[in-house]
PDB file of C-alpha atoms in Angstrom:
ATOM      1  CA  MET A 810       7.028  18.559 -24.018  1.00 42.00           C
ATOM      2  CA  TRP A 811       6.227  14.905 -23.747  1.00 41.00           C
ATOM      3  CA  SER A 812       7.718  14.127 -27.130  1.00 41.00           C
ATOM      4  CA  LYS A 813      10.824  16.092 -26.440  1.00 40.00           C
ATOM      5  CA  THR A 814      11.222  14.465 -23.065  1.00 41.00           C
ATOM      6  CA  LEU A 815      10.801  10.905 -24.192  1.00 45.00           C
ATOM      7  CA  LEU A 816      11.870  10.974 -27.832  1.00 40.00           C
ATOM      8  CA  VAL A 817      15.292   9.370 -27.074  1.00 42.00           C
ATOM      9  CA  ALA A 818      14.013   7.574 -23.985  1.00 44.00           C
ATOM     10  CA  GLY A 819      14.354   4.146 -25.605  1.00 43.00           C
ATOM     11  CA  LEU A 820      17.554   4.478 -27.648  1.00 40.00           C
ATOM     12  CA  LEU A 821      19.722   2.552 -25.338  1.00 39.00           C
ATOM     13  CA  SER A 822      17.048   0.038 -24.531  1.00 46.00           C
ATOM     14  CA  ALA A 823      18.096  -1.857 -27.704  1.00 38.00           C
ATOM     15  CA  ILE A 824      21.393  -2.744 -26.004  1.00 38.00           C
ATOM     16  CA  SER A 825      19.724  -3.136 -22.720  1.00 40.00           C
ATOM     17  CA  ILE A 826      16.922  -5.691 -23.452  1.00 50.00           C
ATOM     18  CA  PHE A 827      18.971  -8.474 -24.580  1.00 43.00           C
ATOM     19  CA  SER A 828      18.725 -10.426 -27.870  1.00 41.00           C
ATOM     20  CA  SER A 829      19.391 -14.006 -26.949  1.00 39.00           C
ATOM     21  CA  THR A 830      17.556 -17.340 -26.921  1.00 37.00           C
ATOM     22  CA  ALA A 831      17.007 -19.409 -23.913  1.00 40.00           C
ATOM     23  CA  ALA A 832      17.617 -23.147 -24.082  1.00 37.00           C
ATOM     24  CA  ALA A 833      14.528 -25.102 -25.008  1.00 34.00           C
ATOM     25  CA  GLU A 834      12.966 -25.982 -21.638  1.00 49.00           C
ATOM     26  CA  SER A 835       9.412 -26.284 -20.554  1.00 53.00           C
ATOM     27  CA  LEU A 836       8.214 -24.414 -17.501  1.00 58.00           C
ATOM     28  CA  PRO A 837       5.553 -25.818 -15.167  1.00 57.00           C
ATOM     29  CA  PRO A 838       2.486 -23.658 -15.036  1.00 56.00           C
ATOM     30  CA  TYR A 839       1.971 -21.712 -11.855  1.00 63.00           C
ATOM     31  CA  ASN A 840      -0.716 -19.420 -10.419  1.00 79.00           C
ATOM     32  CA  GLU A 841       1.778 -17.436  -8.435  1.00 90.00           C
ATOM     33  CA  PHE A 842       5.506 -17.065  -8.390  1.00 95.00           C
ATOM     34  CA  ARG A 843       7.320 -15.202  -5.617  1.00 96.00           C
ATOM     35  CA  VAL A 844      10.922 -14.022  -5.235  1.00 97.00           C
ATOM     36  CA  ASN A 845      12.463 -12.252  -2.230  1.00 98.00           C
ATOM     37  CA  PHE A 846      16.048 -12.080  -1.100  1.00 98.00           C
ATOM     38  CA  ASN A 847      15.839 -13.402   2.452  1.00 98.00           C
ATOM     39  CA  GLN A 848      17.733 -16.590   1.652  1.00 97.00           C
ATOM     40  CA  HIS A 849      20.842 -14.663   0.502  1.00 97.00           C
ATOM     41  CA  GLN A 850      23.584 -13.186   2.647  1.00 96.00           C
ATOM     42  CA  PRO A 851      24.598  -9.491   1.964  1.00 97.00           C
ATOM     43  CA  GLN A 852      26.806  -9.752  -1.219  1.00 98.00           C
ATOM     44  CA  PRO A 853      26.641  -8.906  -4.914  1.00 98.00           C
ATOM     45  CA  TYR A 854      23.731 -10.670  -6.627  1.00 98.00           C
ATOM     46  CA  GLN A 855      25.626 -13.184  -8.744  1.00 95.00           C
ATOM     47  CA  ARG A 856      24.387 -15.334 -11.633  1.00 94.00           C
ATOM     48  CA  ALA A 857      24.098 -18.569  -9.546  1.00 95.00           C
ATOM     49  CA  MET A 858      21.792 -16.739  -7.097  1.00 96.00           C
ATOM     50  CA  LEU A 859      19.843 -15.273  -9.993  1.00 96.00           C
ATOM     51  CA  LYS A 860      19.352 -18.744 -11.515  1.00 94.00           C
ATOM     52  CA  ALA A 861      18.326 -20.259  -8.250  1.00 95.00           C
ATOM     53  CA  ASP A 862      15.705 -17.526  -7.667  1.00 96.00           C
ATOM     54  CA  TRP A 863      14.289 -17.193 -11.192  1.00 95.00           C
ATOM     55  CA  HIS A 864      14.826 -20.750 -12.496  1.00 88.00           C
ATOM     56  CA  MET A 865      15.007 -20.055 -16.297  1.00 89.00           C
ATOM     57  CA  LEU A 866      17.290 -17.196 -17.085  1.00 90.00           C
ATOM     58  CA  VAL A 867      17.573 -15.850 -20.632  1.00 90.00           C
ATOM     59  CA  ARG A 868      20.357 -13.354 -20.077  1.00 90.00           C
ATOM     60  CA  ASP A 869      21.795 -11.055 -17.357  1.00 94.00           C
ATOM     61  CA  TRP A 870      23.897  -7.883 -17.133  1.00 94.00           C
ATOM     62  CA  LEU A 871      24.347  -7.095 -13.453  1.00 94.00           C
ATOM     63  CA  GLN A 872      28.011  -6.030 -13.344  1.00 93.00           C
ATOM     64  CA  ASN A 873      28.118  -5.981  -9.502  1.00 95.00           C
ATOM     65  CA  ARG A 874      25.607  -3.164  -9.523  1.00 98.00           C
ATOM     66  CA  ALA A 875      22.948  -5.241  -7.779  1.00 98.00           C
ATOM     67  CA  ILE A 876      23.724  -6.117  -4.051  1.00 98.00           C
ATOM     68  CA  VAL A 877      21.667  -8.020  -1.461  1.00 98.00           C
ATOM     69  CA  ARG A 878      21.445  -6.049   1.753  1.00 98.00           C
ATOM     70  CA  PHE A 879      19.957  -6.465   5.279  1.00 97.00           C
ATOM     71  CA  ASP A 880      16.951  -4.356   6.089  1.00 95.00           C
ATOM     72  CA  LYS A 881      18.114  -2.641   9.370  1.00 91.00           C
ATOM     73  CA  LYS A 882      14.501  -1.491  10.195  1.00 89.00           C
ATOM     74  CA  ASN A 883      13.108  -4.927   9.662  1.00 90.00           C
ATOM     75  CA  PRO A 884      15.445  -7.715  10.941  1.00 87.00           C
ATOM     76  CA  GLY A 885      15.254 -10.885   8.836  1.00 91.00           C
ATOM     77  CA  ASN A 886      14.194  -9.076   5.731  1.00 97.00           C
ATOM     78  CA  HIS A 887      16.746  -8.732   2.933  1.00 98.00           C
ATOM     79  CA  TYR A 888      16.411  -6.626  -0.262  1.00 99.00           C
ATOM     80  CA  LEU A 889      18.209  -5.984  -3.560  1.00 99.00           C
ATOM     81  CA  ARG A 890      19.835  -2.582  -3.931  1.00 99.00           C
ATOM     82  CA  VAL A 891      20.671  -1.416  -7.437  1.00 99.00           C
ATOM     83  CA  LYS A 892      23.247   1.206  -8.219  1.00 99.00           C
ATOM     84  CA  TYR A 893      22.985   3.840 -10.934  1.00 99.00           C
ATOM     85  CA  PRO A 894      26.428   5.319 -11.293  1.00 99.00           C
ATOM     86  CA  ALA A 895      27.049   8.941 -11.856  1.00 99.00           C
ATOM     87  CA  ASN A 896      27.610  10.269 -15.461  1.00 99.00           C
ATOM     88  CA  VAL A 897      26.547   7.128 -17.378  1.00 98.00           C
ATOM     89  CA  VAL A 898      23.366   6.036 -19.072  1.00 98.00           C
ATOM     90  CA  GLY A 899      21.950   2.851 -20.661  1.00 96.00           C
ATOM     91  CA  GLY A 900      21.744  -0.756 -19.515  1.00 92.00           C
ATOM     92  CA  TRP A 901      25.339  -1.643 -20.102  1.00 94.00           C
ATOM     93  CA  HIS A 902      26.628   1.025 -17.718  1.00 97.00           C
ATOM     94  CA  SER A 903      23.675   1.933 -15.405  1.00 98.00           C
ATOM     95  CA  GLY A 904      21.402  -0.056 -13.161  1.00 98.00           C
ATOM     96  CA  ALA A 905      20.956  -3.808 -13.630  1.00 98.00           C
ATOM     97  CA  GLN A 906      19.178  -6.053 -16.066  1.00 96.00           C
ATOM     98  CA  PHE A 907      18.089  -9.686 -16.540  1.00 97.00           C
ATOM     99  CA  ILE A 908      15.379 -11.564 -18.351  1.00 97.00           C
ATOM    100  CA  ALA A 909      13.623 -14.583 -16.908  1.00 96.00           C
ATOM    101  CA  LYS A 910      11.159 -16.843 -18.699  1.00 95.00           C
ATOM    102  CA  VAL A 911       7.718 -17.411 -17.218  1.00 95.00           C
ATOM    103  CA  PRO A 912       5.126 -19.936 -18.325  1.00 94.00           C
ATOM    104  CA  GLU A 913       3.129 -18.687 -21.239  1.00 95.00           C
ATOM    105  CA  SER A 914      -0.144 -17.059 -20.279  1.00 95.00           C
ATOM    106  CA  ASN A 915      -2.634 -14.558 -21.764  1.00 96.00           C
ATOM    107  CA  GLU A 916      -2.690 -12.591 -18.587  1.00 97.00           C
ATOM    108  CA  TYR A 917      -0.382 -11.902 -15.683  1.00 97.00           C
ATOM    109  CA  TRP A 918       0.032  -9.517 -12.736  1.00 98.00           C
ATOM    110  CA  LEU A 919       3.416  -8.379 -11.861  1.00 98.00           C
ATOM    111  CA  SER A 920       3.969  -6.662  -8.581  1.00 98.00           C
ATOM    112  CA  TYR A 921       7.095  -5.559  -6.605  1.00 99.00           C
ATOM    113  CA  LYS A 922       8.194  -3.129  -3.934  1.00 99.00           C
ATOM    114  CA  MET A 923      10.638  -0.372  -4.716  1.00 99.00           C
ATOM    115  CA  ARG A 924      12.242   2.317  -2.714  1.00 99.00           C
ATOM    116  CA  PHE A 925      14.144   5.200  -4.276  1.00 99.00           C
ATOM    117  CA  GLN A 926      16.833   6.292  -1.929  1.00 99.00           C
ATOM    118  CA  PRO A 927      16.708   9.856  -0.535  1.00 98.00           C
ATOM    119  CA  GLY A 928      18.683  12.129  -2.783  1.00 98.00           C
ATOM    120  CA  PHE A 929      18.105   9.900  -5.855  1.00 99.00           C
ATOM    121  CA  ASP A 930      18.914  12.017  -9.014  1.00 99.00           C
ATOM    122  CA  PHE A 931      16.000  11.482 -11.402  1.00 99.00           C
ATOM    123  CA  ARG A 932      17.681  13.574 -14.102  1.00 98.00           C
ATOM    124  CA  LYS A 933      15.534  13.249 -17.233  1.00 98.00           C
ATOM    125  CA  GLY A 934      14.309   9.728 -16.505  1.00 98.00           C
ATOM    126  CA  GLY A 935      14.880   6.007 -16.466  1.00 98.00           C
ATOM    127  CA  LYS A 936      13.289   2.472 -16.734  1.00 98.00           C
ATOM    128  CA  LEU A 937      11.704   0.100 -14.255  1.00 99.00           C
ATOM    129  CA  PRO A 938      10.862  -3.640 -14.554  1.00 99.00           C
ATOM    130  CA  GLY A 939       7.914  -5.028 -16.430  1.00 98.00           C
ATOM    131  CA  LEU A 940       6.644  -7.943 -18.591  1.00 98.00           C
ATOM    132  CA  GLY A 941       7.141  -8.916 -22.145  1.00 98.00           C
ATOM    133  CA  THR A 942       7.753 -11.604 -24.743  1.00 96.00           C
ATOM    134  CA  GLY A 943      10.740 -13.668 -25.804  1.00 90.00           C
ATOM    135  CA  ASP A 944      14.042 -11.981 -25.444  1.00 88.00           C
ATOM    136  CA  GLY A 945      12.567  -8.576 -24.940  1.00 88.00           C
ATOM    137  CA  ARG A 946      13.803  -7.312 -28.285  1.00 89.00           C
ATOM    138  CA  TYR A 947      11.071  -4.864 -28.838  1.00 91.00           C
ATOM    139  CA  ALA A 948      12.598  -1.720 -27.228  1.00 89.00           C
ATOM    140  CA  GLY A 949      15.024   1.051 -28.171  1.00 84.00           C
ATOM    141  CA  GLY A 950      13.081   2.110 -31.263  1.00 85.00           C
ATOM    142  CA  ASN A 951      12.523  -1.507 -32.534  1.00 90.00           C
ATOM    143  CA  LYS A 952       8.803  -1.468 -33.058  1.00 93.00           C
ATOM    144  CA  PRO A 953       6.966  -4.831 -33.336  1.00 93.00           C
ATOM    145  CA  VAL A 954       5.378  -4.239 -36.727  1.00 94.00           C
ATOM    146  CA  LYS A 955       4.798  -7.952 -37.260  1.00 95.00           C
ATOM    147  CA  GLY A 956       2.662  -8.210 -34.093  1.00 96.00           C
ATOM    148  CA  ASP A 957       4.937 -11.060 -32.767  1.00 97.00           C
ATOM    149  CA  GLY A 958       5.969  -9.505 -29.454  1.00 97.00           C
ATOM    150  CA  TRP A 959       5.800  -6.514 -27.126  1.00 98.00           C
ATOM    151  CA  THR A 960       7.223  -5.097 -23.922  1.00 98.00           C
ATOM    152  CA  ALA A 961       5.556  -3.296 -21.010  1.00 98.00           C
ATOM    153  CA  ARG A 962       7.719  -1.431 -18.565  1.00 98.00           C
ATOM    154  CA  LEU A 963       7.509   1.727 -16.429  1.00 99.00           C
ATOM    155  CA  MET A 964       9.553   4.918 -16.448  1.00 98.00           C
ATOM    156  CA  TRP A 965      10.288   7.538 -13.928  1.00 99.00           C
ATOM    157  CA  LEU A 966      10.574  11.139 -15.223  1.00 98.00           C
ATOM    158  CA  GLY A 967      12.748  14.073 -14.095  1.00 98.00           C
ATOM    159  CA  ASP A 968      10.157  15.340 -11.696  1.00 98.00           C
ATOM    160  CA  GLY A 969       9.569  11.950 -10.096  1.00 98.00           C
ATOM    161  CA  ARG A 970       6.350  11.105 -11.996  1.00 99.00           C
ATOM    162  CA  LEU A 971       5.820   7.515 -13.102  1.00 99.00           C
ATOM    163  CA  VAL A 972       4.478   6.683 -16.627  1.00 99.00           C
ATOM    164  CA  PRO A 973       3.887   3.553 -18.622  1.00 98.00           C
ATOM    165  CA  TYR A 974       6.517   2.674 -21.325  1.00 98.00           C
ATOM    166  CA  LEU A 975       5.169   0.228 -23.836  1.00 98.00           C
ATOM    167  CA  TYR A 976       6.010  -1.270 -27.207  1.00 97.00           C
ATOM    168  CA  TYR A 977       3.206  -3.032 -29.046  1.00 98.00           C
ATOM    169  CA  VAL A 978       1.954  -3.461 -32.629  1.00 97.00           C
ATOM    170  CA  GLY A 979      -1.053  -1.066 -32.160  1.00 97.00           C
ATOM    171  CA  MET A 980       1.032   1.738 -30.732  1.00 96.00           C
ATOM    172  CA  PRO A 981       0.580   5.129 -32.465  1.00 94.00           C
ATOM    173  CA  ALA A 982       2.700   5.572 -35.496  1.00 91.00           C
ATOM    174  CA  GLU A 983       4.226   8.832 -34.227  1.00 91.00           C
ATOM    175  CA  ARG A 984       5.629   7.092 -31.202  1.00 91.00           C
ATOM    176  CA  ARG A 985       8.958   6.226 -32.486  1.00 85.00           C
ATOM    177  CA  PHE A 986      10.507   5.237 -29.114  1.00 89.00           C
ATOM    178  CA  GLY A 987       7.683   3.621 -27.313  1.00 93.00           C
ATOM    179  CA  ASP A 988       4.129   4.600 -26.218  1.00 96.00           C
ATOM    180  CA  TYR A 989       3.634   6.504 -22.978  1.00 95.00           C
ATOM    181  CA  TRP A 990       0.987   8.690 -21.382  1.00 97.00           C
ATOM    182  CA  PRO A 991       0.565  10.501 -17.961  1.00 97.00           C
ATOM    183  CA  MET A 992      -0.762   8.503 -15.067  1.00 98.00           C
ATOM    184  CA  ASP A 993      -1.607   9.313 -11.446  1.00 96.00           C
ATOM    185  CA  ALA A 994       1.536   8.074  -9.631  1.00 98.00           C
ATOM    186  CA  ARG A 995       4.915   9.460  -8.553  1.00 98.00           C
ATOM    187  CA  VAL A 996       7.910   8.314  -6.745  1.00 99.00           C
ATOM    188  CA  ARG A 997       8.344   8.983  -2.988  1.00 99.00           C
ATOM    189  CA  PRO A 998      11.990   8.758  -2.113  1.00 99.00           C
ATOM    190  CA  GLY A 999      12.840   7.066   1.085  1.00 98.00           C
ATOM    191  CA  GLN A1000       9.541   5.077   1.246  1.00 98.00           C
ATOM    192  CA  TRP A1001       8.737   1.623   0.109  1.00 98.00           C
ATOM    193  CA  GLN A1002       6.058   1.609  -2.697  1.00 99.00           C
ATOM    194  CA  GLU A1003       4.183  -1.380  -4.135  1.00 98.00           C
ATOM    195  CA  VAL A1004       3.849  -1.221  -7.875  1.00 99.00           C
ATOM    196  CA  SER A1005       1.551  -3.699  -9.729  1.00 99.00           C
ATOM    197  CA  GLN A1006       1.154  -4.054 -13.425  1.00 99.00           C
ATOM    198  CA  ARG A1007      -1.466  -6.093 -15.204  1.00 98.00           C
ATOM    199  CA  VAL A1008      -1.213  -7.207 -18.769  1.00 98.00           C
ATOM    200  CA  ARG A1009      -3.832  -9.169 -20.738  1.00 98.00           C
ATOM    201  CA  VAL A1010      -3.086  -9.695 -24.343  1.00 98.00           C
ATOM    202  CA  ASN A1011      -5.815  -8.947 -26.833  1.00 98.00           C
ATOM    203  CA  THR A1012      -8.167 -11.529 -28.442  1.00 98.00           C
ATOM    204  CA  PRO A1013      -6.822 -12.089 -32.018  1.00 97.00           C
ATOM    205  CA  GLY A1014      -8.290  -9.453 -34.364  1.00 96.00           C
ATOM    206  CA  LYS A1015      -9.779  -7.341 -31.462  1.00 98.00           C
ATOM    207  CA  ARG A1016      -8.670  -4.193 -29.707  1.00 98.00           C
ATOM    208  CA  ASP A1017      -9.360  -5.462 -26.191  1.00 98.00           C
ATOM    209  CA  GLY A1018      -5.931  -5.931 -24.611  1.00 99.00           C
ATOM    210  CA  ILE A1019      -5.607  -4.638 -21.046  1.00 99.00           C
ATOM    211  CA  TYR A1020      -2.837  -2.799 -19.321  1.00 99.00           C
ATOM    212  CA  GLU A1021      -3.246  -1.473 -15.768  1.00 99.00           C
ATOM    213  CA  VAL A1022      -0.881   0.057 -13.217  1.00 99.00           C
ATOM    214  CA  TRP A1023      -1.578   0.326  -9.429  1.00 99.00           C
ATOM    215  CA  VAL A1024       0.673   2.023  -6.997  1.00 98.00           C
ATOM    216  CA  ASP A1025       0.200   1.232  -3.305  1.00 97.00           C
ATOM    217  CA  GLY A1026      -3.335  -0.033  -3.950  1.00 97.00           C
ATOM    218  CA  LYS A1027      -4.423   2.993  -5.978  1.00 98.00           C
ATOM    219  CA  LEU A1028      -5.304   2.703  -9.662  1.00 98.00           C
ATOM    220  CA  ALA A1029      -2.862   4.870 -11.673  1.00 99.00           C
ATOM    221  CA  THR A1030      -3.869   4.092 -15.119  1.00 99.00           C
ATOM    222  CA  ARG A1031      -6.093   1.581 -17.082  1.00 99.00           C
ATOM    223  CA  ARG A1032      -6.432   0.826 -20.841  1.00 98.00           C
ATOM    224  CA  THR A1033      -8.748  -1.759 -22.375  1.00 99.00           C
ATOM    225  CA  ASP A1034      -8.153  -1.080 -25.973  1.00 98.00           C
ATOM    226  CA  ILE A1035      -4.487  -2.236 -26.699  1.00 98.00           C
ATOM    227  CA  VAL A1036      -3.603  -4.423 -29.646  1.00 98.00           C
ATOM    228  CA  TRP A1037      -0.578  -6.173 -28.196  1.00 98.00           C
ATOM    229  CA  ARG A1038      -0.210  -8.763 -30.977  1.00 98.00           C
ATOM    230  CA  TYR A1039      -1.586 -10.174 -34.150  1.00 97.00           C
ATOM    231  CA  GLY A1040      -3.017 -13.739 -34.148  1.00 96.00           C
ATOM    232  CA  ASN A1041      -2.411 -16.235 -31.316  1.00 95.00           C
ATOM    233  CA  GLN A1042       1.310 -15.474 -30.935  1.00 94.00           C
ATOM    234  CA  ALA A1043       3.085 -13.324 -28.374  1.00 97.00           C
ATOM    235  CA  GLU A1044       1.504 -14.450 -25.117  1.00 97.00           C
ATOM    236  CA  ILE A1045       3.281 -13.295 -21.900  1.00 97.00           C
ATOM    237  CA  ASP A1046       6.386 -15.355 -21.342  1.00 96.00           C
ATOM    238  CA  ALA A1047       9.115 -13.072 -20.021  1.00 97.00           C
ATOM    239  CA  PHE A1048       9.830 -11.030 -16.851  1.00 97.00           C
ATOM    240  CA  LEU A1049      12.067  -8.078 -17.747  1.00 98.00           C
ATOM    241  CA  PHE A1050      14.118  -6.791 -14.858  1.00 98.00           C
ATOM    242  CA  SER A1051      15.265  -3.733 -16.727  1.00 97.00           C
ATOM    243  CA  THR A1052      16.211  -0.621 -14.832  1.00 98.00           C
ATOM    244  CA  PHE A1053      18.710   2.133 -15.785  1.00 98.00           C
ATOM    245  CA  HIS A1054      18.936   5.808 -16.453  1.00 98.00           C
ATOM    246  CA  GLY A1055      18.282   6.733 -20.004  1.00 96.00           C
ATOM    247  CA  GLY A1056      17.701   7.874 -22.815  1.00 92.00           C
ATOM    248  CA  ALA A1057      20.744   8.046 -24.885  1.00 90.00           C
ATOM    249  CA  SER A1058      22.530  11.294 -24.161  1.00 95.00           C
ATOM    250  CA  LEU A1059      24.419  12.118 -20.997  1.00 97.00           C
ATOM    251  CA  ASP A1060      21.828  14.703 -19.909  1.00 97.00           C
ATOM    252  CA  TRP A1061      19.877  11.700 -18.764  1.00 98.00           C
ATOM    253  CA  ALA A1062      22.795  10.596 -16.566  1.00 99.00           C
ATOM    254  CA  PRO A1063      22.619  10.997 -12.752  1.00 99.00           C
ATOM    255  CA  ARG A1064      25.114  13.670 -11.558  1.00 99.00           C
ATOM    256  CA  TRP A1065      25.867  11.498  -8.434  1.00 99.00           C
ATOM    257  CA  ASP A1066      25.595   7.743  -7.622  1.00 99.00           C
ATOM    258  CA  SER A1067      21.973   6.978  -7.048  1.00 99.00           C
ATOM    259  CA  TYR A1068      20.147   3.834  -5.718  1.00 99.00           C
ATOM    260  CA  ILE A1069      16.791   1.967  -5.803  1.00 99.00           C
ATOM    261  CA  ASP A1070      15.907  -0.887  -3.580  1.00 99.00           C
ATOM    262  CA  PHE A1071      13.694  -3.781  -4.804  1.00 99.00           C
ATOM    263  CA  ASP A1072      11.863  -6.548  -2.916  1.00 99.00           C
ATOM    264  CA  ASP A1073       8.974  -9.013  -2.838  1.00 98.00           C
ATOM    265  CA  PHE A1074       8.376  -9.743  -6.596  1.00 98.00           C
ATOM    266  CA  VAL A1075       5.235 -11.638  -7.428  1.00 97.00           C
ATOM    267  CA  ILE A1076       4.048 -12.815 -10.790  1.00 97.00           C
ATOM    268  CA  GLY A1077       0.749 -14.467 -10.982  1.00 96.00           C
ATOM    269  CA  ARG A1078      -2.796 -14.741 -12.456  1.00 94.00           C
ATOM    270  CA  LYS A1079      -4.586 -13.144  -9.535  1.00 94.00           C
ATOM    271  CA  ALA A1080      -4.481  -9.521  -8.349  1.00 95.00           C
ATOM    272  CA  PRO A1081      -2.066  -8.623  -5.571  1.00 94.00           C
ATOM    273  CA  ALA A1082      -3.557  -8.254  -2.110  1.00 93.00           C
ATOM    274  CA  ALA A1083      -3.352  -4.452  -2.126  1.00 93.00           C
ATOM    275  CA  VAL A1084      -5.373  -4.355  -5.300  1.00 96.00           C
ATOM    276  CA  GLN A1085      -7.964  -6.847  -4.002  1.00 95.00           C
ATOM    277  CA  ARG A1086      -8.313  -4.698  -0.826  1.00 95.00           C
ATOM    278  CA  ALA A1087      -9.024  -1.572  -3.050  1.00 94.00           C
ATOM    279  CA  TRP A1088     -11.610  -3.531  -4.993  1.00 95.00           C
ATOM    280  CA  LEU A1089     -13.299  -4.579  -1.704  1.00 94.00           C
ATOM    281  CA  ALA A1090     -13.197  -1.045  -0.346  1.00 93.00           C
ATOM    282  CA  ALA A1091     -14.757   0.325  -3.595  1.00 93.00           C
ATOM    283  CA  ALA A1092     -17.586  -2.332  -3.404  1.00 92.00           C
ATOM    284  CA  ARG A1093     -18.724  -1.315   0.058  1.00 89.00           C
TER     285      ARG A1093
END
């Protein structure tokens, strides 16, 4: 069932994770980088705002489907609402996408808050943001056979479960459209959820790469045997805001307009506070 469900899940990713090269520009190292939307007035999230927030933009495809909104229940807080229009799939027509460069590192944590709106039509599934390398080209069936790049995102499935969605050189040969496996997490529409992903690239020549997902401070999955790359190449250097319905065929498309809210993005070398609290609780 898993193969049938996800066989075509990545087909449109090839046109959704953009193939372009950012201008040669060095990024200062940082231990933690935060983005929220409190500095913006309610309006479509435009390229100038995107560049101001994320500093080094590789490419974007927002198409007025990402809008900054006031949080009525929390005055002073603003968030980003993404629209997934009815009857379309893939990153050109559904959701919103951009790629931003981050300073190269062998390990990062990415965390953000997301809220699926009540009535969200999961249909067969779709993509959620993650980390990667370069221009995010390894998606949509484009496997990184040279070990020179990878992508690590999440998917929601038709029943609201969340699963990893990864492309890496050591992925199983039978996984034509990305590697995936069940994990202990699901979407709760109408509620803010904090999702944290940890990636540590493998030591060259070893199967010791790490991938973890935490949801609301609870460990959902952990792998410590991933071969992300060959040699010293392909360190983490890209944030992939990549979210859309699909899959390639229209049976992945929502039957009505659906929405997800995003807020409080953090990229850094230390575990998010919710994860640290879980560690402390487990140590008592």
